[in-house]
Short mmCIF file of C-alpha atoms (C1' of nucleotides) in Angstrom, two decimals:
data_model
loop_
_atom_site.label_atom_id
_atom_site.label_comp_id
_atom_site.label_asym_id
_atom_site.label_seq_id
_atom_site.Cartn_x
_atom_site.Cartn_y
_atom_site.Cartn_z
CA MET A 19 25.75 -10.17 -5.47
CA THR A 20 23.57 -7.16 -6.06
CA ALA A 21 20.21 -7.35 -4.36
CA ILE A 22 17.09 -7.60 -6.48
CA ASP A 23 14.36 -5.06 -5.86
CA ALA A 24 10.64 -5.39 -6.31
CA ILE A 25 9.32 -4.37 -9.72
CA LYS A 26 8.39 -0.71 -10.17
CA GLY A 27 4.84 -0.07 -9.08
CA THR A 28 4.69 -3.11 -6.82
CA ARG A 29 5.36 -3.23 -3.13
CA ASP A 30 5.48 -5.55 -0.19
CA ILE A 31 2.74 -5.53 2.38
CA LEU A 32 4.75 -6.00 5.53
CA PRO A 33 3.55 -7.56 8.79
CA GLU A 34 3.10 -4.20 10.47
CA GLU A 35 0.60 -3.23 7.78
CA VAL A 36 -1.10 -6.52 7.12
CA GLY A 37 -3.47 -6.00 10.04
CA TYR A 38 -5.22 -3.26 8.06
CA TRP A 39 -5.65 -5.57 5.10
CA GLN A 40 -7.13 -8.33 7.21
CA TRP A 41 -9.40 -5.82 8.84
CA ILE A 42 -10.67 -4.43 5.55
CA GLU A 43 -11.23 -7.90 4.16
CA SER A 44 -13.02 -9.19 7.21
CA VAL A 45 -15.36 -6.19 7.38
CA ALA A 46 -16.15 -6.51 3.67
CA ARG A 47 -16.61 -10.27 3.89
CA GLU A 48 -19.02 -9.97 6.77
CA ILE A 49 -21.12 -7.19 5.29
CA LEU A 50 -21.32 -8.81 1.85
CA ASN A 51 -21.99 -12.30 3.16
CA ARG A 52 -24.78 -10.92 5.31
CA ALA A 53 -26.38 -9.51 2.16
CA ALA A 54 -26.21 -12.94 0.49
CA TYR A 55 -23.28 -12.08 -1.76
CA GLN A 56 -20.93 -14.97 -2.47
CA GLU A 57 -17.23 -14.72 -3.00
CA ILE A 58 -15.86 -15.64 -6.39
CA ARG A 59 -12.19 -16.13 -7.26
CA THR A 60 -11.23 -15.88 -10.89
CA PRO A 61 -7.80 -16.17 -12.54
CA ILE A 62 -5.38 -13.30 -12.33
CA PHE A 63 -4.67 -13.53 -16.05
CA GLU A 64 -7.03 -14.08 -18.93
CA GLN A 65 -7.06 -14.03 -22.69
CA THR A 66 -6.26 -10.55 -23.88
CA ASP A 67 -9.45 -10.51 -25.91
CA LEU A 68 -11.60 -10.68 -22.82
CA PHE A 69 -10.45 -7.25 -21.70
CA ALA A 70 -10.22 -5.82 -25.19
CA ARG A 71 -13.85 -6.71 -25.82
CA GLY A 72 -15.18 -6.23 -22.32
CA ILE A 73 -13.60 -2.94 -21.42
CA GLY A 74 -13.37 -1.47 -24.88
CA GLU A 75 -10.48 -1.11 -27.31
CA ALA A 76 -10.71 2.65 -27.22
CA THR A 77 -10.27 3.03 -23.47
CA ASP A 78 -6.95 3.95 -21.90
CA VAL A 79 -7.08 0.87 -19.72
CA VAL A 80 -6.96 -1.35 -22.78
CA GLY A 81 -5.08 0.95 -25.10
CA LYS A 82 -2.06 1.73 -23.00
CA GLU A 83 -2.29 0.26 -19.54
CA MET A 84 -2.51 -3.50 -19.97
CA TYR A 85 0.16 -5.93 -18.89
CA THR A 86 0.04 -8.14 -21.94
CA PHE A 87 2.48 -10.82 -23.00
CA ILE A 88 2.73 -13.87 -25.23
CA ASP A 89 3.04 -17.14 -23.32
CA LYS A 90 4.97 -20.22 -24.43
CA GLY A 91 1.93 -21.53 -26.24
CA ASP A 92 1.89 -18.38 -28.35
CA ARG A 93 -1.27 -17.08 -26.68
CA SER A 94 -1.75 -13.42 -25.89
CA VAL A 95 -2.54 -13.20 -22.20
CA THR A 96 -3.12 -10.18 -19.98
CA LEU A 97 -2.88 -9.64 -16.24
CA ARG A 98 -6.32 -8.47 -15.28
CA PRO A 99 -6.63 -4.68 -15.10
CA GLU A 100 -9.99 -4.88 -13.29
CA GLY A 101 -12.31 -7.51 -11.91
CA THR A 102 -15.62 -7.29 -13.69
CA ALA A 103 -14.62 -8.80 -17.03
CA GLY A 104 -13.27 -11.96 -15.40
CA VAL A 105 -16.33 -12.33 -13.19
CA VAL A 106 -18.64 -11.99 -16.18
CA ARG A 107 -16.56 -14.48 -18.15
CA ALA A 108 -16.83 -16.96 -15.28
CA TYR A 109 -20.55 -16.29 -15.01
CA ILE A 110 -21.09 -17.15 -18.65
CA GLU A 111 -18.61 -20.02 -18.85
CA ASN A 112 -19.91 -21.80 -15.77
CA GLY A 113 -23.54 -21.26 -16.63
CA LEU A 114 -24.23 -19.37 -13.43
CA HIS A 115 -27.21 -17.72 -15.12
CA VAL A 116 -29.03 -21.04 -15.29
CA LYS A 117 -28.14 -21.96 -11.71
CA GLY A 118 -30.25 -19.16 -10.40
CA SER A 119 -32.00 -16.22 -11.84
CA LEU A 120 -29.75 -13.85 -10.00
CA GLN A 121 -26.15 -13.94 -8.86
CA ARG A 122 -24.72 -11.73 -6.18
CA LEU A 123 -20.95 -11.99 -6.23
CA TRP A 124 -17.95 -10.30 -4.67
CA TYR A 125 -14.23 -10.59 -5.11
CA VAL A 126 -10.98 -9.20 -3.81
CA GLY A 127 -7.51 -9.42 -5.24
CA PRO A 128 -4.67 -7.87 -7.19
CA MET A 129 -5.14 -6.00 -10.44
CA PHE A 130 -2.46 -4.79 -12.83
CA ARG A 131 -2.13 -1.68 -14.92
CA TYR A 132 0.98 -0.45 -16.64
CA GLU A 133 0.83 3.16 -15.53
CA ASN A 134 3.18 5.63 -14.00
CA VAL A 135 3.14 5.52 -10.27
CA GLN A 136 1.82 8.29 -8.06
CA ALA A 137 0.07 8.66 -4.72
CA GLY A 138 -2.61 5.97 -4.47
CA ARG A 139 -1.69 4.44 -7.78
CA GLN A 140 0.52 1.45 -8.41
CA ARG A 141 1.02 -1.09 -11.16
CA GLN A 142 -0.10 -3.93 -8.98
CA PHE A 143 -2.93 -2.77 -6.78
CA HIS A 144 -5.86 -4.38 -5.07
CA GLN A 145 -9.55 -4.07 -5.59
CA LEU A 146 -12.56 -5.25 -3.71
CA GLY A 147 -15.62 -5.47 -5.85
CA CYS A 148 -19.14 -6.73 -6.00
CA GLU A 149 -21.52 -7.47 -8.84
CA VAL A 150 -25.20 -8.26 -9.12
CA LEU A 151 -25.91 -10.15 -12.32
CA GLY A 152 -29.44 -10.71 -13.55
CA SER A 153 -31.44 -7.84 -12.11
CA ALA A 154 -32.53 -4.63 -13.76
CA ASP A 155 -34.36 -3.50 -10.63
CA PRO A 156 -33.21 -0.07 -9.45
CA ARG A 157 -33.13 -1.56 -5.97
CA ALA A 158 -30.12 -3.60 -7.09
CA ASP A 159 -28.25 -0.37 -7.90
CA VAL A 160 -29.17 1.07 -4.55
CA GLU A 161 -28.38 -2.11 -2.61
CA VAL A 162 -24.95 -2.25 -4.11
CA ILE A 163 -24.25 1.38 -3.28
CA ALA A 164 -25.59 0.94 0.24
CA LEU A 165 -23.24 -1.98 0.84
CA ALA A 166 -20.25 0.00 -0.35
CA ILE A 167 -21.18 2.79 2.04
CA ASP A 168 -21.70 0.26 4.86
CA ILE A 169 -18.23 -1.14 4.38
CA LEU A 170 -16.63 2.28 4.37
CA THR A 171 -18.48 3.60 7.38
CA THR A 172 -17.91 0.39 9.35
CA LEU A 173 -14.21 0.92 8.77
CA GLY A 174 -14.69 4.35 10.31
CA LEU A 175 -14.10 6.41 7.20
CA LYS A 176 -15.64 9.86 7.16
CA ASP A 177 -15.62 12.81 4.80
CA LEU A 178 -16.57 10.67 1.85
CA ARG A 179 -18.78 11.98 -0.88
CA LEU A 180 -21.05 9.88 -3.06
CA ASP A 181 -21.30 11.29 -6.57
CA LEU A 182 -24.19 10.08 -8.64
CA ASN A 183 -25.17 10.34 -12.27
CA SER A 184 -27.05 8.47 -14.95
CA VAL A 185 -25.50 7.86 -18.33
CA GLY A 186 -28.77 6.46 -19.67
CA THR A 187 -29.08 3.89 -22.39
CA PRO A 188 -26.88 3.82 -25.50
CA ASP A 189 -29.72 5.57 -27.33
CA ASP A 190 -29.93 8.31 -24.71
CA ARG A 191 -26.24 8.81 -24.95
CA GLN A 192 -26.29 9.01 -28.71
CA GLN A 193 -28.75 11.89 -28.51
CA TYR A 194 -26.88 13.61 -25.76
CA ARG A 195 -23.57 13.27 -27.56
CA GLU A 196 -24.98 15.25 -30.48
CA ALA A 197 -26.28 17.99 -28.23
CA LEU A 198 -22.96 18.15 -26.43
CA VAL A 199 -20.92 18.35 -29.61
CA ASN A 200 -23.22 21.08 -30.91
CA TYR A 201 -22.64 23.07 -27.78
CA LEU A 202 -18.88 22.52 -27.61
CA THR A 203 -17.93 22.99 -31.25
CA PRO A 204 -18.03 26.82 -31.14
CA TYR A 205 -15.59 26.68 -28.20
CA LYS A 206 -13.31 24.24 -29.93
CA GLU A 207 -10.30 26.54 -29.96
CA ASP A 208 -10.60 27.27 -26.24
CA LEU A 209 -10.54 23.63 -25.19
CA ASP A 210 -7.37 22.03 -23.88
CA PRO A 211 -5.53 19.85 -26.43
CA ASP A 212 -6.76 16.56 -24.99
CA SER A 213 -10.35 17.69 -25.00
CA LYS A 214 -10.03 18.91 -28.58
CA ILE A 215 -9.22 15.37 -29.63
CA ARG A 216 -12.05 14.00 -27.53
CA LEU A 217 -14.53 16.21 -29.28
CA THR A 218 -14.62 13.76 -32.14
CA ARG A 219 -13.52 10.58 -30.35
CA ASN A 220 -15.40 10.60 -27.08
CA PRO A 221 -17.00 13.97 -26.32
CA MET A 222 -18.48 12.90 -22.98
CA ARG A 223 -14.99 12.54 -21.57
CA ILE A 224 -14.58 16.28 -21.92
CA LEU A 225 -17.05 16.63 -19.05
CA ASP A 226 -14.60 15.37 -16.44
CA SER A 227 -11.58 17.29 -17.67
CA LYS A 228 -9.48 18.89 -14.96
CA ASN A 229 -8.40 21.75 -17.14
CA PRO A 230 -9.80 25.00 -15.64
CA GLU A 231 -10.61 26.60 -18.98
CA THR A 232 -12.39 23.51 -20.21
CA ARG A 233 -14.32 23.27 -16.96
CA LYS A 234 -15.59 26.76 -17.36
CA ILE A 235 -16.92 25.93 -20.80
CA VAL A 236 -18.40 22.67 -19.59
CA GLN A 237 -20.28 24.38 -16.77
CA ASP A 238 -22.99 25.59 -19.08
CA ALA A 239 -23.00 22.54 -21.33
CA PRO A 240 -26.28 20.68 -21.76
CA LYS A 241 -26.86 18.04 -19.10
CA ILE A 242 -27.47 14.44 -19.92
CA TRP A 243 -30.49 14.47 -17.61
CA ASP A 244 -32.34 16.53 -20.16
CA HIS A 245 -31.70 13.93 -22.82
CA LEU A 246 -32.76 10.83 -20.95
CA ALA A 247 -35.77 8.96 -22.30
CA PRO A 248 -38.74 9.01 -19.89
CA GLU A 249 -38.00 5.42 -18.82
CA SER A 250 -34.36 6.21 -18.06
CA ARG A 251 -35.30 9.36 -16.23
CA LYS A 252 -37.84 7.55 -14.10
CA ARG A 253 -35.26 4.96 -13.23
CA PHE A 254 -32.75 7.60 -12.22
CA GLU A 255 -35.36 9.24 -10.00
CA GLN A 256 -36.18 5.94 -8.35
CA VAL A 257 -32.55 5.35 -7.51
CA GLN A 258 -32.29 8.81 -5.97
CA GLN A 259 -35.48 8.35 -3.97
CA GLN A 260 -34.41 4.97 -2.62
CA LEU A 261 -31.00 6.25 -1.61
CA THR A 262 -32.69 9.08 0.24
CA ASP A 263 -35.06 6.64 1.93
CA LEU A 264 -32.03 4.73 3.21
CA GLY A 265 -30.54 7.94 4.56
CA ILE A 266 -27.67 7.86 2.10
CA GLY A 267 -26.66 11.32 0.99
CA PHE A 268 -25.34 11.93 -2.50
CA THR A 269 -24.29 14.68 -4.83
CA LEU A 270 -25.66 14.77 -8.34
CA ASN A 271 -22.75 15.19 -10.67
CA PRO A 272 -23.62 15.58 -14.35
CA CYS A 273 -19.94 15.43 -15.24
CA LEU A 274 -19.40 11.98 -13.78
CA VAL A 275 -18.63 9.79 -16.74
CA ARG A 276 -17.23 6.34 -16.22
CA GLY A 277 -14.23 5.45 -18.29
CA LEU A 278 -15.43 2.11 -19.49
CA ASP A 279 -17.72 1.61 -22.46
CA TYR A 280 -20.20 -0.83 -21.05
CA TYR A 281 -21.85 1.36 -18.44
CA THR A 282 -25.56 2.19 -18.66
CA HIS A 283 -27.87 4.19 -16.40
CA THR A 284 -26.49 4.54 -12.87
CA ALA A 285 -22.91 5.71 -12.51
CA PHE A 286 -21.39 6.55 -9.16
CA GLU A 287 -18.14 7.27 -7.50
CA ILE A 288 -17.10 7.53 -3.89
CA VAL A 289 -14.61 10.30 -3.40
CA ALA A 290 -12.47 11.14 -0.40
CA GLU A 291 -12.76 14.87 0.27
CA THR A 292 -9.40 14.89 2.02
CA GLY A 293 -6.58 12.51 2.72
CA LEU A 294 -5.72 11.31 -0.77
CA GLY A 295 -3.74 13.12 -3.41
CA ALA A 296 -4.94 13.75 -6.90
CA GLN A 297 -6.25 10.21 -7.16
CA ASN A 298 -9.10 10.70 -4.74
CA ALA A 299 -11.70 8.16 -5.87
CA VAL A 300 -11.84 5.26 -3.42
CA GLY A 301 -14.50 3.42 -5.32
CA GLY A 302 -16.66 3.60 -8.35
CA GLY A 303 -19.15 1.60 -10.27
CA GLY A 304 -22.44 1.52 -11.98
CA ARG A 305 -24.78 -0.44 -14.14
CA TYR A 306 -23.50 -2.34 -17.15
CA ASP A 307 -26.45 -3.91 -18.89
CA GLY A 308 -24.55 -4.38 -22.12
CA LEU A 309 -21.49 -6.26 -20.95
CA VAL A 310 -22.73 -9.83 -20.65
CA THR A 311 -23.94 -9.98 -24.23
CA GLU A 312 -20.79 -8.20 -25.37
CA LEU A 313 -18.87 -11.12 -23.91
CA GLY A 314 -21.06 -13.73 -25.56
CA GLY A 315 -23.60 -14.41 -22.83
CA PRO A 316 -27.36 -14.05 -22.72
CA GLU A 317 -28.82 -10.60 -22.27
CA THR A 318 -28.27 -9.90 -18.58
CA PRO A 319 -28.66 -6.64 -16.71
CA ALA A 320 -25.96 -6.09 -14.11
CA VAL A 321 -24.62 -3.58 -11.64
CA GLY A 322 -21.50 -3.44 -9.49
CA TRP A 323 -18.58 -1.48 -8.13
CA ALA A 324 -14.92 -1.74 -7.24
CA MET A 325 -12.90 -0.09 -4.50
CA GLY A 326 -9.17 0.51 -4.50
CA LEU A 327 -7.78 -0.99 -1.34
CA GLU A 328 -4.50 0.93 -1.33
CA ARG A 329 -6.51 4.14 -1.29
CA LEU A 330 -8.69 2.84 1.48
CA LEU A 331 -5.57 1.95 3.36
CA LEU A 332 -4.12 5.44 2.98
CA LEU A 333 -7.26 6.82 4.58
CA LEU A 334 -7.37 4.23 7.36
CA GLN A 335 -3.77 4.82 8.31
CA GLN A 336 -4.61 8.45 8.94
CA LEU A 337 -7.40 7.45 11.29
CA ALA A 338 -6.34 4.46 13.33
CA SER A 339 -3.46 2.17 14.03
CA ALA A 340 -3.55 -1.33 12.64
CA PRO A 341 -5.35 -3.86 14.75
CA ALA A 342 -2.78 -6.28 16.14
CA ILE A 343 -3.09 -9.65 17.79
CA ASP A 344 -2.33 -9.40 21.49
CA LEU A 345 0.29 -11.88 22.60
CA ASP A 346 -0.70 -13.94 25.64
CA PHE A 347 2.55 -15.70 26.60
CA TYR A 348 6.23 -15.31 25.92
CA VAL A 349 8.10 -18.51 26.70
CA VAL A 350 11.64 -18.21 28.00
CA SER A 351 13.82 -21.25 28.38
CA ARG A 352 17.38 -22.33 28.83
CA GLY A 353 19.08 -25.69 29.18
CA GLY A 354 19.17 -28.99 27.36
CA LYS A 355 16.13 -30.43 29.14
CA ALA A 356 14.13 -27.23 29.37
CA GLU A 357 14.32 -26.06 25.77
CA PRO A 358 12.44 -29.01 24.20
CA GLN A 359 9.89 -28.86 27.02
CA ALA A 360 9.33 -25.19 26.34
CA LEU A 361 8.44 -25.97 22.76
CA GLN A 362 6.01 -28.67 23.91
CA LEU A 363 4.40 -26.33 26.39
CA ALA A 364 4.09 -23.58 23.79
CA GLN A 365 2.39 -25.96 21.39
CA LYS A 366 -0.05 -27.17 24.03
CA LEU A 367 -1.00 -23.61 24.92
CA ARG A 368 -1.41 -22.67 21.27
CA LYS A 369 -3.77 -25.61 20.80
CA GLN A 370 -5.82 -24.21 23.65
CA GLY A 371 -6.13 -20.97 21.75
CA PHE A 372 -3.45 -18.83 23.37
CA ALA A 373 -1.11 -16.66 21.34
CA VAL A 374 2.35 -17.82 22.36
CA ASP A 375 5.79 -16.62 21.33
CA LEU A 376 8.67 -19.01 22.04
CA ASP A 377 12.11 -17.47 22.43
CA LEU A 378 14.42 -19.54 20.24
CA THR A 379 17.71 -17.95 21.21
CA ALA A 380 18.62 -19.85 24.37
CA SER A 381 20.58 -16.75 25.33
CA ALA A 382 21.00 -15.51 28.91
CA PHE A 383 17.72 -15.28 30.79
CA GLY A 384 18.22 -11.58 31.19
CA LYS A 385 18.23 -11.12 27.41
CA GLN A 386 15.21 -13.31 26.99
CA PHE A 387 13.32 -11.28 29.59
CA LYS A 388 14.18 -8.11 27.76
CA ARG A 389 12.61 -9.53 24.64
CA ALA A 390 9.63 -10.85 26.60
CA ASP A 391 9.06 -7.37 27.85
CA ARG A 392 9.15 -5.85 24.38
CA SER A 393 6.92 -8.52 22.92
CA GLY A 394 3.93 -7.03 24.72
CA ALA A 395 2.91 -10.43 26.07
CA ALA A 396 0.65 -10.47 29.11
CA ALA A 397 2.79 -13.04 30.87
CA CYS A 398 6.06 -14.82 30.63
CA LEU A 399 6.59 -18.54 31.14
CA ILE A 400 9.96 -19.59 32.46
CA LEU A 401 11.48 -23.01 32.01
CA GLY A 402 14.99 -23.74 33.23
CA ASP A 403 16.46 -27.09 33.99
CA ASP A 404 15.19 -26.98 37.60
CA GLU A 405 11.64 -26.69 36.30
CA ALA A 406 12.23 -29.21 33.56
CA VAL A 407 13.30 -31.83 36.09
CA ASN A 408 10.31 -31.15 38.35
CA GLY A 409 7.82 -30.74 35.52
CA THR A 410 6.99 -27.26 36.76
CA VAL A 411 6.99 -23.83 35.17
CA GLN A 412 7.25 -20.28 36.45
CA LEU A 413 4.44 -17.97 35.43
CA LYS A 414 5.37 -14.32 35.61
CA TRP A 415 2.93 -11.49 34.89
CA LEU A 416 4.90 -8.88 33.06
CA GLY A 417 2.75 -5.97 34.15
CA SER A 418 3.02 -6.52 37.88
CA GLY A 419 6.12 -8.68 38.14
CA GLU A 420 4.12 -11.17 40.18
CA GLN A 421 5.50 -14.67 39.74
CA GLU A 422 4.43 -18.13 40.81
CA SER A 423 5.65 -21.66 40.28
CA MET A 424 3.29 -24.47 39.35
CA PRO A 425 3.27 -27.88 37.71
CA GLN A 426 3.00 -27.58 33.95
CA ALA A 427 -0.14 -29.71 34.03
CA ASN A 428 -1.81 -27.16 36.32
CA LEU A 429 -1.10 -24.35 33.92
CA LEU A 430 -2.94 -26.18 31.19
CA GLU A 431 -5.86 -27.03 33.47
CA LYS A 432 -6.21 -23.42 34.53
CA ALA A 433 -6.59 -22.25 30.92
CA ALA A 434 -10.00 -20.70 31.50
CA VAL A 435 -8.84 -18.73 34.55
CA LEU A 436 -5.76 -17.53 32.71
CA ARG A 437 -7.79 -16.47 29.74
CA ASP A 438 -10.06 -14.36 31.93
CA ARG A 439 -7.15 -12.72 33.62
CA ILE A 440 -5.41 -11.91 30.35
CA GLN A 441 -8.61 -10.52 28.88
CA ASN A 442 -9.00 -8.36 31.94
CA LEU A 443 -5.48 -7.03 31.57
CA ASN A 444 -5.90 -6.33 27.86
CA SER A 445 -9.13 -4.44 28.38
CA LYS A 446 -7.40 -2.11 30.82
CA ARG A 447 -4.74 -1.21 28.30
"C1'" G B 27 4.08 8.53 -22.66
"C1'" C B 28 5.21 13.66 -20.41
"C1'" G B 29 6.85 17.35 -16.30
"C1'" A B 30 9.21 18.54 -11.54
"C1'" G B 31 11.68 17.21 -6.80
"C1'" C B 32 14.60 13.58 -4.22
"C1'" G B 33 18.26 9.02 -3.64
"C1'" U B 34 23.99 8.90 2.58
"C1'" A B 35 23.15 2.02 7.37
"C1'" G B 36 16.93 -1.68 8.53
"C1'" C B 37 14.58 3.55 9.72
"C1'" C B 38 15.27 9.10 10.55
"C1'" A B 39 19.17 11.96 9.08
"C1'" A B 40 24.18 15.79 9.27
"C1'" G B 41 27.67 16.62 5.67
"C1'" U B 42 27.36 21.16 -0.42
"C1'" G B 43 35.24 19.80 -3.55
"C1'" G B 44 40.45 18.51 1.02
"C1'" U B 45 43.09 14.06 6.12
"C1'" U B 46 39.44 8.30 9.80
"C1'" A B 47 31.46 9.88 6.30
"C1'" A B 48 28.30 13.40 12.57
"C1'" G B 49 24.15 12.08 15.49
"C1'" G B 50 19.55 9.55 16.80
"C1'" C B 51 16.20 5.14 16.63
"C1'" A B 52 16.17 -0.05 15.98
"C1'" G B 53 19.37 -4.41 16.34
"C1'" C B 54 23.41 -7.30 18.52
"C1'" G B 55 27.12 -8.18 22.61
"C1'" G B 56 28.69 -6.94 27.63
"C1'" A B 57 28.26 -4.70 32.84
"C1'" U B 58 23.88 -8.45 34.89
"C1'" U B 59 26.85 -16.88 33.70
"C1'" G B 60 18.16 -17.93 36.34
"C1'" U B 61 14.68 -12.73 36.12
"C1'" G B 62 12.46 -7.52 32.11
"C1'" G B 63 11.19 -2.15 31.57
"C1'" U B 64 16.20 2.41 33.74
"C1'" U B 65 21.39 3.29 33.18
"C1'" C B 66 26.40 2.66 31.29
"C1'" C B 67 30.05 0.55 27.74
"C1'" G B 68 31.10 -1.66 23.05
"C1'" C B 69 29.75 -3.29 17.92
"C1'" C B 70 26.88 -2.03 13.59
"C1'" A B 71 28.50 2.46 5.82
"C1'" C B 72 36.58 0.42 2.91
"C1'" U B 73 31.69 4.08 1.28
"C1'" C B 74 27.22 7.87 -0.09
"C1'" G B 75 21.33 4.08 -5.85
"C1'" G B 76 24.44 2.34 -10.35
"C1'" G B 77 27.84 3.62 -14.48
"C1'" G B 78 30.97 7.14 -16.81
"C1'" G B 79 33.45 11.98 -16.73
"C1'" U B 80 35.91 16.66 -14.60
"C1'" U B 81 39.81 17.24 -10.77
"C1'" C B 82 46.08 16.36 -7.54
"C1'" G B 83 41.52 15.14 -4.69
"C1'" A B 84 34.20 13.84 -5.50
"C1'" A B 85 28.82 11.87 -1.07
"C1'" U B 86 29.58 17.05 -2.80
"C1'" C B 87 30.45 19.42 -9.82
"C1'" C B 88 28.81 17.39 -15.03
"C1'" C B 89 26.49 13.46 -18.17
"C1'" C B 90 23.79 8.95 -18.55
"C1'" U B 91 20.94 5.31 -16.14
"C1'" C B 92 17.88 3.10 -12.45
"C1'" G B 93 14.75 3.85 -8.37
"C1'" U B 94 11.48 6.91 -5.60
"C1'" U B 95 8.00 11.01 -4.62
"C1'" C B 96 4.42 14.38 -6.44
"C1'" G B 97 1.75 15.95 -10.68
"C1'" C B 98 -0.38 15.48 -16.11
"C1'" C B 99 -3.09 11.75 -18.93
"C1'" C B 100 -6.34 8.08 -16.97
"C1'" C B 101 -8.37 5.43 -13.25
"C1'" A B 102 -9.85 2.18 -7.91
#
RNA sequence: GCGAGCGUAGCCAAGUGGUUAAGGCAGCGGAUUGUGGUUCCGCCACUCGGGGGUUCGAAUCCCCUCGUUCGCCCCA
């Protein structure tokens, strides 16, 4: 039989790595819960139309990156390429807008895009995201950004840059688009091929081109800031002021254009200065006041972001080793009477909150000790048939080699003392 | 979708046309049948991602294919 491999662009998260994931999730959960955000879990696949409408037919995500298939009921379904559309669908469908004037939500889970794989990019990847639905207040934009920064700094990440821009209202953009096209048209022949096409399709995308020639031209292009209506401009200034008041540094980046159609006003991206490859954005988001109506809901201003967890992980792995659970006891046993007792003892200790590994091999004691040693446990519990008959157990501290015999019942009664001693040992490590 | 590099054991690898495919780590067994960390010994690839071809002979050369890595596009 030939072995079957995981699908291209997917990978296993193995036990040695899973500690990072649990760490990221627990930090995010705590910070978001503390800010009164509630977790929401939506389906991993949805009607294809949801994404086509929500994200925009013209975008690459919809146009060429969706995992779409026809199910047995002849429905076109798509594995979600991002989280916001599903959250907004759930918000409308479940009438969350009438349950409270404002919803603060967060989510974490796998997303799917049919793309070619490279550093920090897979076909199944994971995003953590949060959304505030029902507030147009600039403070919502700032709150959301501040929480993203909190999560990242709590995880110990440094050298991150917050890029900030405003893409205004659809009207603002309309005006700006004209100005931009007017500026770029004379340079048409000097633009890279992709940007040439964008000139008619989606001129703002030319702003974030990586092509050096194009960048040079773009440098002197008109800035959207000069085409924002007074209201939009005021809003943008408020966001900047409030970020500053919170001590959050940012870089104004007039070329930051989000890929998805529904964004309005605030757009931001959190970029890793070092440590990632070409795909260096760890998170991005912004305001999307138009999306809820686009998906058939009532007019609802909203703002949110998403972070790519694989990218976060790449950065974390360069900084720190994965947090692991310290093992308290390794139980060694041999003999017909002792082996079942060892299992019982292990279970009793686990119920008292100890982390206990039970050696299942029944091999020579010497071998079991070798494994006990490697397990990193603070202490080893030894049960042979002598102990089994007497109802005793040997407790051996693996660091010092100190060993004592005691009735099994005593061991359980001394739980508090043992816990202190183990904690003491672990803190010295 | 496009471009380039790379696929030898669970991991890291040597080998670049000629008899049995180095070595290290990990694992397993033994020296040590109830006491670990050291040491020593043994075992662990009929086969080099897969398929086809060239050749007396292929891990090694050629073609295709799959995977992987990095990049383009785009995005988290």
